Amino acid sequence: VSECNWPSRQAPGLHNLFAVCKNMHNWLKQNPKNVCVITCSDGRGPSGVLVCAMFCFCHLFSHPVPAMQLLSAKRPGSGLWPSHRRYIGYVCSMVSEKPNLPHSKPLVIKALTMSPVPCFNKQRSGCRPFCDVLIGETKIFTTAQEYERMREHRIQEGKVVFPLGVSVHGDVVFSVYHMRSTIGGRLQAKVSNTQIFQIQFHTGFIAPGTTMLKFN
């Protein structure tokens, strides 16, 4: 039994995902009667990523989309996100005929731009956003401040720019939240955060000299 302990709200770390695929492949090669059973706490994301990555590792597919389509056909409602697909694609490229292996150079993320401005406040006119930056599960930077100091952005502005200037390396997660204050006086009011979106990628697959990344 291999315990992966992957976070349920993220894609598995790339090196860990690749190592587990390699172990499974070695086990299956040892004996034609050997079988792998994959399970996870929610029965969706982490196990689905591993199954699809394994399809690619075994050269059943060379692209993540058909791997995910086979998973959906066998297990409807697989619950995979765009970041999950990105990581399955990384494994595909690492085992292709001309392997593309991740480099180890750190990157400086100067800023994150969100466009358009999403409606998360009660008036449905904008949001009060902040951005957390994580390496794996460790938060290394945030733009969050006290509620009174957080600026509300309106739809009319068209975009929100978060100045970051943070150096990152490896599995990076950008998580943007709307900060909301519940009704009550300053002493009684509680602040709650609602996630707007989350993006995850590995810096090793970003070509040196890249000045902008765009996620739709």
mmCIF file with all atom_site columns, C-alpha atoms in Angstrom:
data_model
loop_
_atom_site.group_PDB
_atom_site.id
_atom_site.type_symbol
_atom_site.label_atom_id
_atom_site.label_alt_id
_atom_site.label_comp_id
_atom_site.label_asym_id
_atom_site.label_entity_id
_atom_site.label_seq_id
_atom_site.pdbx_PDB_ins_code
_atom_site.Cartn_x
_atom_site.Cartn_y
_atom_site.Cartn_z
_atom_site.occupancy
_atom_site.B_iso_or_equiv
_atom_site.pdbx_formal_charge
_atom_site.auth_seq_id
_atom_site.auth_comp_id
_atom_site.auth_asym_id
_atom_site.auth_atom_id
_atom_site.pdbx_PDB_model_num
ATOM 1   C CA . VAL A 1 1   ? 0.000   0.000   0.000   1.00 0.00 ? 1   VAL A CA 1
ATOM 2   C CA . SER A 1 2   ? 1.289   3.443   -0.955  1.00 0.00 ? 2   SER A CA 1
ATOM 3   C CA . GLU A 1 3   ? -0.181  6.428   0.903   1.00 0.00 ? 3   GLU A CA 1
ATOM 4   C CA . CYS A 1 4   ? 0.078   9.498   -1.303  1.00 0.00 ? 4   CYS A CA 1
ATOM 5   C CA . ASN A 1 5   ? -1.560  12.051  1.056   1.00 0.00 ? 5   ASN A CA 1
ATOM 6   C CA . TRP A 1 6   ? -2.329  14.369  -1.847  1.00 0.00 ? 6   TRP A CA 1
ATOM 7   C CA . PRO A 1 7   ? -4.395  17.490  -1.121  1.00 0.00 ? 7   PRO A CA 1
ATOM 8   C CA . SER A 1 8   ? -8.003  17.129  -2.296  1.00 0.00 ? 8   SER A CA 1
ATOM 9   C CA . ARG A 1 9   ? -8.246  20.756  -3.477  1.00 0.00 ? 9   ARG A CA 1
ATOM 10  C CA . GLN A 1 10  ? -5.157  20.666  -5.705  1.00 0.00 ? 10  GLN A CA 1
ATOM 11  C CA . ALA A 1 11  ? -3.554  18.598  -8.434  1.00 0.00 ? 11  ALA A CA 1
ATOM 12  C CA . PRO A 1 12  ? -0.895  16.208  -7.062  1.00 0.00 ? 12  PRO A CA 1
ATOM 13  C CA . GLY A 1 13  ? 2.675   17.519  -7.018  1.00 0.00 ? 13  GLY A CA 1
ATOM 14  C CA . LEU A 1 14  ? 4.315   16.676  -10.344 1.00 0.00 ? 14  LEU A CA 1
ATOM 15  C CA . HIS A 1 15  ? 7.365   14.749  -9.095  1.00 0.00 ? 15  HIS A CA 1
ATOM 16  C CA . ASN A 1 16  ? 5.218   12.766  -6.664  1.00 0.00 ? 16  ASN A CA 1
ATOM 17  C CA . LEU A 1 17  ? 2.649   11.977  -9.386  1.00 0.00 ? 17  LEU A CA 1
ATOM 18  C CA . PHE A 1 18  ? 5.369   10.788  -11.768 1.00 0.00 ? 18  PHE A CA 1
ATOM 19  C CA . ALA A 1 19  ? 7.015   8.651   -9.051  1.00 0.00 ? 19  ALA A CA 1
ATOM 20  C CA . VAL A 1 20  ? 3.715   6.917   -8.208  1.00 0.00 ? 20  VAL A CA 1
ATOM 21  C CA . CYS A 1 21  ? 3.080   6.180   -11.911 1.00 0.00 ? 21  CYS A CA 1
ATOM 22  C CA . LYS A 1 22  ? 6.582   4.697   -12.144 1.00 0.00 ? 22  LYS A CA 1
ATOM 23  C CA . ASN A 1 23  ? 6.013   2.487   -9.065  1.00 0.00 ? 23  ASN A CA 1
ATOM 24  C CA . MET A 1 24  ? 2.674   1.266   -10.405 1.00 0.00 ? 24  MET A CA 1
ATOM 25  C CA . HIS A 1 25  ? 4.210   0.535   -13.804 1.00 0.00 ? 25  HIS A CA 1
ATOM 26  C CA . ASN A 1 26  ? 7.051   -1.462  -12.208 1.00 0.00 ? 26  ASN A CA 1
ATOM 27  C CA . TRP A 1 27  ? 4.565   -3.463  -10.103 1.00 0.00 ? 27  TRP A CA 1
ATOM 28  C CA . LEU A 1 28  ? 2.380   -4.289  -13.117 1.00 0.00 ? 28  LEU A CA 1
ATOM 29  C CA . LYS A 1 29  ? 5.431   -5.344  -15.166 1.00 0.00 ? 29  LYS A CA 1
ATOM 30  C CA . GLN A 1 30  ? 6.622   -7.813  -12.513 1.00 0.00 ? 30  GLN A CA 1
ATOM 31  C CA . ASN A 1 31  ? 3.767   -10.256 -13.047 1.00 0.00 ? 31  ASN A CA 1
ATOM 32  C CA . PRO A 1 32  ? 0.835   -10.356 -15.493 1.00 0.00 ? 32  PRO A CA 1
ATOM 33  C CA . LYS A 1 33  ? -1.439  -11.258 -12.537 1.00 0.00 ? 33  LYS A CA 1
ATOM 34  C CA . ASN A 1 34  ? -0.520  -8.097  -10.594 1.00 0.00 ? 34  ASN A CA 1
ATOM 35  C CA . VAL A 1 35  ? -3.285  -5.514  -10.210 1.00 0.00 ? 35  VAL A CA 1
ATOM 36  C CA . CYS A 1 36  ? -3.338  -1.894  -8.996  1.00 0.00 ? 36  CYS A CA 1
ATOM 37  C CA . VAL A 1 37  ? -6.285  -0.544  -7.008  1.00 0.00 ? 37  VAL A CA 1
ATOM 38  C CA . ILE A 1 38  ? -6.520  3.260   -6.742  1.00 0.00 ? 38  ILE A CA 1
ATOM 39  C CA . THR A 1 39  ? -8.752  5.019   -4.241  1.00 0.00 ? 39  THR A CA 1
ATOM 40  C CA . CYS A 1 40  ? -9.056  8.461   -2.693  1.00 0.00 ? 40  CYS A CA 1
ATOM 41  C CA . SER A 1 41  ? -11.136 10.107  0.041   1.00 0.00 ? 41  SER A CA 1
ATOM 42  C CA . ASP A 1 42  ? -13.599 11.846  -2.291  1.00 0.00 ? 42  ASP A CA 1
ATOM 43  C CA . GLY A 1 43  ? -13.464 9.243   -5.088  1.00 0.00 ? 43  GLY A CA 1
ATOM 44  C CA . ARG A 1 44  ? -12.937 11.974  -7.672  1.00 0.00 ? 44  ARG A CA 1
ATOM 45  C CA . GLY A 1 45  ? -9.992  14.337  -8.260  1.00 0.00 ? 45  GLY A CA 1
ATOM 46  C CA . PRO A 1 46  ? -6.760  12.728  -7.000  1.00 0.00 ? 46  PRO A CA 1
ATOM 47  C CA . SER A 1 47  ? -7.595  9.173   -8.124  1.00 0.00 ? 47  SER A CA 1
ATOM 48  C CA . GLY A 1 48  ? -8.854  10.455  -11.486 1.00 0.00 ? 48  GLY A CA 1
ATOM 49  C CA . VAL A 1 49  ? -5.626  12.380  -12.109 1.00 0.00 ? 49  VAL A CA 1
ATOM 50  C CA . LEU A 1 50  ? -3.553  9.301   -11.271 1.00 0.00 ? 50  LEU A CA 1
ATOM 51  C CA . VAL A 1 51  ? -5.602  6.996   -13.526 1.00 0.00 ? 51  VAL A CA 1
ATOM 52  C CA . CYS A 1 52  ? -5.313  9.398   -16.490 1.00 0.00 ? 52  CYS A CA 1
ATOM 53  C CA . ALA A 1 53  ? -1.617  10.031  -15.843 1.00 0.00 ? 53  ALA A CA 1
ATOM 54  C CA . MET A 1 54  ? -1.084  6.266   -15.757 1.00 0.00 ? 54  MET A CA 1
ATOM 55  C CA . PHE A 1 55  ? -2.836  5.876   -19.141 1.00 0.00 ? 55  PHE A CA 1
ATOM 56  C CA . CYS A 1 56  ? -0.291  8.339   -20.554 1.00 0.00 ? 56  CYS A CA 1
ATOM 57  C CA . PHE A 1 57  ? 2.654   6.827   -18.666 1.00 0.00 ? 57  PHE A CA 1
ATOM 58  C CA . CYS A 1 58  ? 1.858   3.434   -20.265 1.00 0.00 ? 58  CYS A CA 1
ATOM 59  C CA . HIS A 1 59  ? 1.633   5.115   -23.716 1.00 0.00 ? 59  HIS A CA 1
ATOM 60  C CA . LEU A 1 60  ? -2.043  4.240   -24.076 1.00 0.00 ? 60  LEU A CA 1
ATOM 61  C CA . PHE A 1 61  ? -2.560  7.918   -24.977 1.00 0.00 ? 61  PHE A CA 1
ATOM 62  C CA . SER A 1 62  ? -0.169  10.741  -25.845 1.00 0.00 ? 62  SER A CA 1
ATOM 63  C CA . HIS A 1 63  ? -2.568  13.554  -24.880 1.00 0.00 ? 63  HIS A CA 1
ATOM 64  C CA . PRO A 1 64  ? -4.612  14.194  -21.700 1.00 0.00 ? 64  PRO A CA 1
ATOM 65  C CA . VAL A 1 65  ? -8.002  14.713  -23.399 1.00 0.00 ? 65  VAL A CA 1
ATOM 66  C CA . PRO A 1 66  ? -8.568  11.104  -24.659 1.00 0.00 ? 66  PRO A CA 1
ATOM 67  C CA . ALA A 1 67  ? -7.280  9.811   -21.304 1.00 0.00 ? 67  ALA A CA 1
ATOM 68  C CA . MET A 1 68  ? -9.880  11.939  -19.501 1.00 0.00 ? 68  MET A CA 1
ATOM 69  C CA . GLN A 1 69  ? -12.577 10.848  -21.979 1.00 0.00 ? 69  GLN A CA 1
ATOM 70  C CA . LEU A 1 70  ? -11.886 7.174   -21.219 1.00 0.00 ? 70  LEU A CA 1
ATOM 71  C CA . LEU A 1 71  ? -12.034 7.897   -17.474 1.00 0.00 ? 71  LEU A CA 1
ATOM 72  C CA . SER A 1 72  ? -15.381 9.712   -17.924 1.00 0.00 ? 72  SER A CA 1
ATOM 73  C CA . ALA A 1 73  ? -16.776 6.825   -19.979 1.00 0.00 ? 73  ALA A CA 1
ATOM 74  C CA . LYS A 1 74  ? -15.849 4.296   -17.278 1.00 0.00 ? 74  LYS A CA 1
ATOM 75  C CA . ARG A 1 75  ? -16.499 6.571   -14.284 1.00 0.00 ? 75  ARG A CA 1
ATOM 76  C CA . PRO A 1 76  ? -18.961 9.404   -15.091 1.00 0.00 ? 76  PRO A CA 1
ATOM 77  C CA . GLY A 1 77  ? -18.607 12.646  -13.147 1.00 0.00 ? 77  GLY A CA 1
ATOM 78  C CA . SER A 1 78  ? -14.838 12.363  -12.762 1.00 0.00 ? 78  SER A CA 1
ATOM 79  C CA . GLY A 1 79  ? -14.626 15.916  -11.372 1.00 0.00 ? 79  GLY A CA 1
ATOM 80  C CA . LEU A 1 80  ? -11.328 16.876  -13.028 1.00 0.00 ? 80  LEU A CA 1
ATOM 81  C CA . TRP A 1 81  ? -10.341 20.553  -13.288 1.00 0.00 ? 81  TRP A CA 1
ATOM 82  C CA . PRO A 1 82  ? -8.256  22.407  -15.907 1.00 0.00 ? 82  PRO A CA 1
ATOM 83  C CA . SER A 1 83  ? -5.261  22.245  -13.531 1.00 0.00 ? 83  SER A CA 1
ATOM 84  C CA . HIS A 1 84  ? -5.699  18.464  -13.305 1.00 0.00 ? 84  HIS A CA 1
ATOM 85  C CA . ARG A 1 85  ? -5.644  18.260  -17.109 1.00 0.00 ? 85  ARG A CA 1
ATOM 86  C CA . ARG A 1 86  ? -2.492  20.410  -17.146 1.00 0.00 ? 86  ARG A CA 1
ATOM 87  C CA . TYR A 1 87  ? -0.684  17.964  -14.843 1.00 0.00 ? 87  TYR A CA 1
ATOM 88  C CA . ILE A 1 88  ? -1.802  14.918  -16.837 1.00 0.00 ? 88  ILE A CA 1
ATOM 89  C CA . GLY A 1 89  ? -0.377  16.742  -19.870 1.00 0.00 ? 89  GLY A CA 1
ATOM 90  C CA . TYR A 1 90  ? 2.932   17.229  -18.057 1.00 0.00 ? 90  TYR A CA 1
ATOM 91  C CA . VAL A 1 91  ? 3.217   13.450  -17.544 1.00 0.00 ? 91  VAL A CA 1
ATOM 92  C CA . CYS A 1 92  ? 2.366   12.889  -21.246 1.00 0.00 ? 92  CYS A CA 1
ATOM 93  C CA . SER A 1 93  ? 5.178   15.214  -22.313 1.00 0.00 ? 93  SER A CA 1
ATOM 94  C CA . MET A 1 94  ? 7.680   13.611  -19.900 1.00 0.00 ? 94  MET A CA 1
ATOM 95  C CA . VAL A 1 95  ? 7.178   10.132  -21.413 1.00 0.00 ? 95  VAL A CA 1
ATOM 96  C CA . SER A 1 96  ? 6.759   11.116  -25.092 1.00 0.00 ? 96  SER A CA 1
ATOM 97  C CA . GLU A 1 97  ? 9.143   9.963   -27.844 1.00 0.00 ? 97  GLU A CA 1
ATOM 98  C CA . LYS A 1 98  ? 11.032  13.218  -27.419 1.00 0.00 ? 98  LYS A CA 1
ATOM 99  C CA . PRO A 1 99  ? 10.653  13.742  -23.647 1.00 0.00 ? 99  PRO A CA 1
ATOM 100 C CA . ASN A 1 100 ? 10.137  17.285  -22.408 1.00 0.00 ? 100 ASN A CA 1
ATOM 101 C CA . LEU A 1 101 ? 11.504  17.305  -18.858 1.00 0.00 ? 101 LEU A CA 1
ATOM 102 C CA . PRO A 1 102 ? 10.892  20.207  -16.444 1.00 0.00 ? 102 PRO A CA 1
ATOM 103 C CA . HIS A 1 103 ? 13.729  22.670  -15.849 1.00 0.00 ? 103 HIS A CA 1
ATOM 104 C CA . SER A 1 104 ? 14.623  23.800  -12.324 1.00 0.00 ? 104 SER A CA 1
ATOM 105 C CA . LYS A 1 105 ? 14.937  27.560  -12.846 1.00 0.00 ? 105 LYS A CA 1
ATOM 106 C CA . PRO A 1 106 ? 12.887  29.752  -10.473 1.00 0.00 ? 106 PRO A CA 1
ATOM 107 C CA . LEU A 1 107 ? 10.500  32.363  -11.903 1.00 0.00 ? 107 LEU A CA 1
ATOM 108 C CA . VAL A 1 108 ? 9.493   35.796  -10.642 1.00 0.00 ? 108 VAL A CA 1
ATOM 109 C CA . ILE A 1 109 ? 5.752   36.386  -10.927 1.00 0.00 ? 109 ILE A CA 1
ATOM 110 C CA . LYS A 1 110 ? 5.481   40.164  -11.183 1.00 0.00 ? 110 LYS A CA 1
ATOM 111 C CA . ALA A 1 111 ? 1.693   40.476  -11.212 1.00 0.00 ? 111 ALA A CA 1
ATOM 112 C CA . LEU A 1 112 ? -1.561  38.591  -11.698 1.00 0.00 ? 112 LEU A CA 1
ATOM 113 C CA . THR A 1 113 ? -4.356  40.172  -13.764 1.00 0.00 ? 113 THR A CA 1
ATOM 114 C CA . MET A 1 114 ? -7.964  38.987  -13.445 1.00 0.00 ? 114 MET A CA 1
ATOM 115 C CA . SER A 1 115 ? -10.354 40.066  -16.207 1.00 0.00 ? 115 SER A CA 1
ATOM 116 C CA . PRO A 1 116 ? -13.259 40.732  -16.214 1.00 0.00 ? 116 PRO A CA 1
ATOM 117 C CA . VAL A 1 117 ? -14.090 41.747  -12.618 1.00 0.00 ? 117 VAL A CA 1
ATOM 118 C CA . PRO A 1 118 ? -16.382 38.994  -11.247 1.00 0.00 ? 118 PRO A CA 1
ATOM 119 C CA . CYS A 1 119 ? -19.542 39.809  -9.220  1.00 0.00 ? 119 CYS A CA 1
ATOM 120 C CA . PHE A 1 120 ? -19.177 38.390  -5.723  1.00 0.00 ? 120 PHE A CA 1
ATOM 121 C CA . ASN A 1 121 ? -20.515 41.196  -3.503  1.00 0.00 ? 121 ASN A CA 1
ATOM 122 C CA . LYS A 1 122 ? -24.138 41.438  -2.362  1.00 0.00 ? 122 LYS A CA 1
ATOM 123 C CA . GLN A 1 123 ? -24.890 44.249  -4.828  1.00 0.00 ? 123 GLN A CA 1
ATOM 124 C CA . ARG A 1 124 ? -23.580 42.039  -7.689  1.00 0.00 ? 124 ARG A CA 1
ATOM 125 C CA . SER A 1 125 ? -21.443 44.993  -8.806  1.00 0.00 ? 125 SER A CA 1
ATOM 126 C CA . GLY A 1 126 ? -17.931 43.626  -8.211  1.00 0.00 ? 126 GLY A CA 1
ATOM 127 C CA . CYS A 1 127 ? -15.749 42.060  -5.537  1.00 0.00 ? 127 CYS A CA 1
ATOM 128 C CA . ARG A 1 128 ? -13.164 42.744  -2.819  1.00 0.00 ? 128 ARG A CA 1
ATOM 129 C CA . PRO A 1 129 ? -10.437 40.340  -4.003  1.00 0.00 ? 129 PRO A CA 1
ATOM 130 C CA . PHE A 1 130 ? -7.091  39.162  -2.699  1.00 0.00 ? 130 PHE A CA 1
ATOM 131 C CA . CYS A 1 131 ? -4.580  36.609  -3.954  1.00 0.00 ? 131 CYS A CA 1
ATOM 132 C CA . ASP A 1 132 ? -2.741  33.829  -2.087  1.00 0.00 ? 132 ASP A CA 1
ATOM 133 C CA . VAL A 1 133 ? 0.383   32.278  -3.617  1.00 0.00 ? 133 VAL A CA 1
ATOM 134 C CA . LEU A 1 134 ? 1.307   28.733  -2.529  1.00 0.00 ? 134 LEU A CA 1
ATOM 135 C CA . ILE A 1 135 ? 4.202   26.407  -3.276  1.00 0.00 ? 135 ILE A CA 1
ATOM 136 C CA . GLY A 1 136 ? 2.540   23.032  -2.890  1.00 0.00 ? 136 GLY A CA 1
ATOM 137 C CA . GLU A 1 137 ? 0.388   23.482  0.220   1.00 0.00 ? 137 GLU A CA 1
ATOM 138 C CA . THR A 1 138 ? 2.597   26.175  1.814   1.00 0.00 ? 138 THR A CA 1
ATOM 139 C CA . LYS A 1 139 ? 1.384   29.766  1.518   1.00 0.00 ? 139 LYS A CA 1
ATOM 140 C CA . ILE A 1 140 ? 4.352   32.004  0.688   1.00 0.00 ? 140 ILE A CA 1
ATOM 141 C CA . PHE A 1 141 ? 2.591   35.296  -0.110  1.00 0.00 ? 141 PHE A CA 1
ATOM 142 C CA . THR A 1 142 ? -0.789  37.024  0.159   1.00 0.00 ? 142 THR A CA 1
ATOM 143 C CA . THR A 1 143 ? -2.221  40.398  -0.823  1.00 0.00 ? 143 THR A CA 1
ATOM 144 C CA . ALA A 1 144 ? -4.884  40.137  1.937   1.00 0.00 ? 144 ALA A CA 1
ATOM 145 C CA . GLN A 1 145 ? -5.101  42.982  4.470   1.00 0.00 ? 145 GLN A CA 1
ATOM 146 C CA . GLU A 1 146 ? -7.557  44.036  7.185   1.00 0.00 ? 146 GLU A CA 1
ATOM 147 C CA . TYR A 1 147 ? -11.089 44.258  5.795   1.00 0.00 ? 147 TYR A CA 1
ATOM 148 C CA . GLU A 1 148 ? -11.275 48.068  6.085   1.00 0.00 ? 148 GLU A CA 1
ATOM 149 C CA . ARG A 1 149 ? -8.121  48.425  3.976   1.00 0.00 ? 149 ARG A CA 1
ATOM 150 C CA . MET A 1 150 ? -9.278  46.080  1.203   1.00 0.00 ? 150 MET A CA 1
ATOM 151 C CA . ARG A 1 151 ? -10.422 47.895  -1.930  1.00 0.00 ? 151 ARG A CA 1
ATOM 152 C CA . GLU A 1 152 ? -13.663 46.964  -3.686  1.00 0.00 ? 152 GLU A CA 1
ATOM 153 C CA . HIS A 1 153 ? -13.344 46.601  -7.460  1.00 0.00 ? 153 HIS A CA 1
ATOM 154 C CA . ARG A 1 154 ? -16.284 47.344  -9.768  1.00 0.00 ? 154 ARG A CA 1
ATOM 155 C CA . ILE A 1 155 ? -17.306 45.644  -13.038 1.00 0.00 ? 155 ILE A CA 1
ATOM 156 C CA . GLN A 1 156 ? -16.708 48.899  -14.914 1.00 0.00 ? 156 GLN A CA 1
ATOM 157 C CA . GLU A 1 157 ? -12.952 48.731  -14.194 1.00 0.00 ? 157 GLU A CA 1
ATOM 158 C CA . GLY A 1 158 ? -12.671 45.685  -16.464 1.00 0.00 ? 158 GLY A CA 1
ATOM 159 C CA . LYS A 1 159 ? -9.817  44.049  -14.570 1.00 0.00 ? 159 LYS A CA 1
ATOM 160 C CA . VAL A 1 160 ? -8.031  43.646  -11.248 1.00 0.00 ? 160 VAL A CA 1
ATOM 161 C CA . VAL A 1 161 ? -4.227  43.700  -11.082 1.00 0.00 ? 161 VAL A CA 1
ATOM 162 C CA . PHE A 1 162 ? -2.526  42.078  -8.066  1.00 0.00 ? 162 PHE A CA 1
ATOM 163 C CA . PRO A 1 163 ? 1.113   43.259  -7.752  1.00 0.00 ? 163 PRO A CA 1
ATOM 164 C CA . LEU A 1 164 ? 3.077   40.217  -6.528  1.00 0.00 ? 164 LEU A CA 1
ATOM 165 C CA . GLY A 1 165 ? 6.822   40.302  -7.241  1.00 0.00 ? 165 GLY A CA 1
ATOM 166 C CA . VAL A 1 166 ? 7.269   36.807  -5.777  1.00 0.00 ? 166 VAL A CA 1
ATOM 167 C CA . SER A 1 167 ? 9.854   34.179  -6.738  1.00 0.00 ? 167 SER A CA 1
ATOM 168 C CA . VAL A 1 168 ? 8.391   30.698  -7.280  1.00 0.00 ? 168 VAL A CA 1
ATOM 169 C CA . HIS A 1 169 ? 9.720   27.261  -8.150  1.00 0.00 ? 169 HIS A CA 1
ATOM 170 C CA . GLY A 1 170 ? 8.015   23.906  -8.714  1.00 0.00 ? 170 GLY A CA 1
ATOM 171 C CA . ASP A 1 171 ? 4.278   23.356  -8.109  1.00 0.00 ? 171 ASP A CA 1
ATOM 172 C CA . VAL A 1 172 ? 2.669   26.800  -7.811  1.00 0.00 ? 172 VAL A CA 1
ATOM 173 C CA . VAL A 1 173 ? -0.926  27.565  -6.843  1.00 0.00 ? 173 VAL A CA 1
ATOM 174 C CA . PHE A 1 174 ? -2.600  30.967  -7.247  1.00 0.00 ? 174 PHE A CA 1
ATOM 175 C CA . SER A 1 175 ? -5.860  31.210  -5.325  1.00 0.00 ? 175 SER A CA 1
ATOM 176 C CA . VAL A 1 176 ? -8.026  34.342  -5.553  1.00 0.00 ? 176 VAL A CA 1
ATOM 177 C CA . TYR A 1 177 ? -10.736 35.033  -2.964  1.00 0.00 ? 177 TYR A CA 1
ATOM 178 C CA . HIS A 1 178 ? -13.475 37.586  -2.328  1.00 0.00 ? 178 HIS A CA 1
ATOM 179 C CA . MET A 1 179 ? -13.321 38.970  1.216   1.00 0.00 ? 179 MET A CA 1
ATOM 180 C CA . ARG A 1 180 ? -16.795 39.375  2.713   1.00 0.00 ? 180 ARG A CA 1
ATOM 181 C CA . SER A 1 181 ? -17.817 40.912  6.050   1.00 0.00 ? 181 SER A CA 1
ATOM 182 C CA . THR A 1 182 ? -20.958 39.615  7.737   1.00 0.00 ? 182 THR A CA 1
ATOM 183 C CA . ILE A 1 183 ? -23.526 42.110  9.029   1.00 0.00 ? 183 ILE A CA 1
ATOM 184 C CA . GLY A 1 184 ? -22.829 43.593  12.465  1.00 0.00 ? 184 GLY A CA 1
ATOM 185 C CA . GLY A 1 185 ? -20.831 46.289  14.174  1.00 0.00 ? 185 GLY A CA 1
ATOM 186 C CA . ARG A 1 186 ? -17.053 46.397  13.866  1.00 0.00 ? 186 ARG A CA 1
ATOM 187 C CA . LEU A 1 187 ? -16.673 44.149  16.911  1.00 0.00 ? 187 LEU A CA 1
ATOM 188 C CA . GLN A 1 188 ? -19.393 41.658  15.936  1.00 0.00 ? 188 GLN A CA 1
ATOM 189 C CA . ALA A 1 189 ? -18.701 41.482  12.180  1.00 0.00 ? 189 ALA A CA 1
ATOM 190 C CA . LYS A 1 190 ? -16.894 38.388  10.937  1.00 0.00 ? 190 LYS A CA 1
ATOM 191 C CA . VAL A 1 191 ? -14.827 38.175  7.775   1.00 0.00 ? 191 VAL A CA 1
ATOM 192 C CA . SER A 1 192 ? -15.376 35.171  5.496   1.00 0.00 ? 192 SER A CA 1
ATOM 193 C CA . ASN A 1 193 ? -13.586 34.407  2.238   1.00 0.00 ? 193 ASN A CA 1
ATOM 194 C CA . THR A 1 194 ? -15.188 32.916  -0.882  1.00 0.00 ? 194 THR A CA 1
ATOM 195 C CA . GLN A 1 195 ? -12.864 31.412  -3.477  1.00 0.00 ? 195 GLN A CA 1
ATOM 196 C CA . ILE A 1 196 ? -13.226 32.987  -6.931  1.00 0.00 ? 196 ILE A CA 1
ATOM 197 C CA . PHE A 1 197 ? -10.783 30.738  -8.786  1.00 0.00 ? 197 PHE A CA 1
ATOM 198 C CA . GLN A 1 198 ? -7.594  28.712  -8.450  1.00 0.00 ? 198 GLN A CA 1
ATOM 199 C CA . ILE A 1 199 ? -4.807  28.066  -10.970 1.00 0.00 ? 199 ILE A CA 1
ATOM 200 C CA . GLN A 1 200 ? -1.989  25.548  -10.576 1.00 0.00 ? 200 GLN A CA 1
ATOM 201 C CA . PHE A 1 201 ? 1.029   24.916  -12.785 1.00 0.00 ? 201 PHE A CA 1
ATOM 202 C CA . HIS A 1 202 ? 4.639   23.717  -12.616 1.00 0.00 ? 202 HIS A CA 1
ATOM 203 C CA . THR A 1 203 ? 7.313   26.338  -13.289 1.00 0.00 ? 203 THR A CA 1
ATOM 204 C CA . GLY A 1 204 ? 9.554   23.736  -14.997 1.00 0.00 ? 204 GLY A CA 1
ATOM 205 C CA . PHE A 1 205 ? 7.308   23.718  -18.091 1.00 0.00 ? 205 PHE A CA 1
ATOM 206 C CA . ILE A 1 206 ? 7.404   27.485  -18.644 1.00 0.00 ? 206 ILE A CA 1
ATOM 207 C CA . ALA A 1 207 ? 9.991   28.397  -21.279 1.00 0.00 ? 207 ALA A CA 1
ATOM 208 C CA . PRO A 1 208 ? 12.772  30.694  -20.010 1.00 0.00 ? 208 PRO A CA 1
ATOM 209 C CA . GLY A 1 209 ? 12.181  34.243  -21.245 1.00 0.00 ? 209 GLY A CA 1
ATOM 210 C CA . THR A 1 210 ? 8.368   33.950  -21.052 1.00 0.00 ? 210 THR A CA 1
ATOM 211 C CA . THR A 1 211 ? 6.904   37.326  -20.101 1.00 0.00 ? 211 THR A CA 1
ATOM 212 C CA . MET A 1 212 ? 3.198   36.429  -19.855 1.00 0.00 ? 212 MET A CA 1
ATOM 213 C CA . LEU A 1 213 ? 1.050   33.395  -19.119 1.00 0.00 ? 213 LEU A CA 1
ATOM 214 C CA . LYS A 1 214 ? -2.639  33.400  -20.042 1.00 0.00 ? 214 LYS A CA 1
ATOM 215 C CA . PHE A 1 215 ? -5.276  31.070  -18.597 1.00 0.00 ? 215 PHE A CA 1
ATOM 216 C CA . ASN A 1 216 ? -8.825  31.065  -19.983 1.00 0.00 ? 216 ASN A CA 1
#
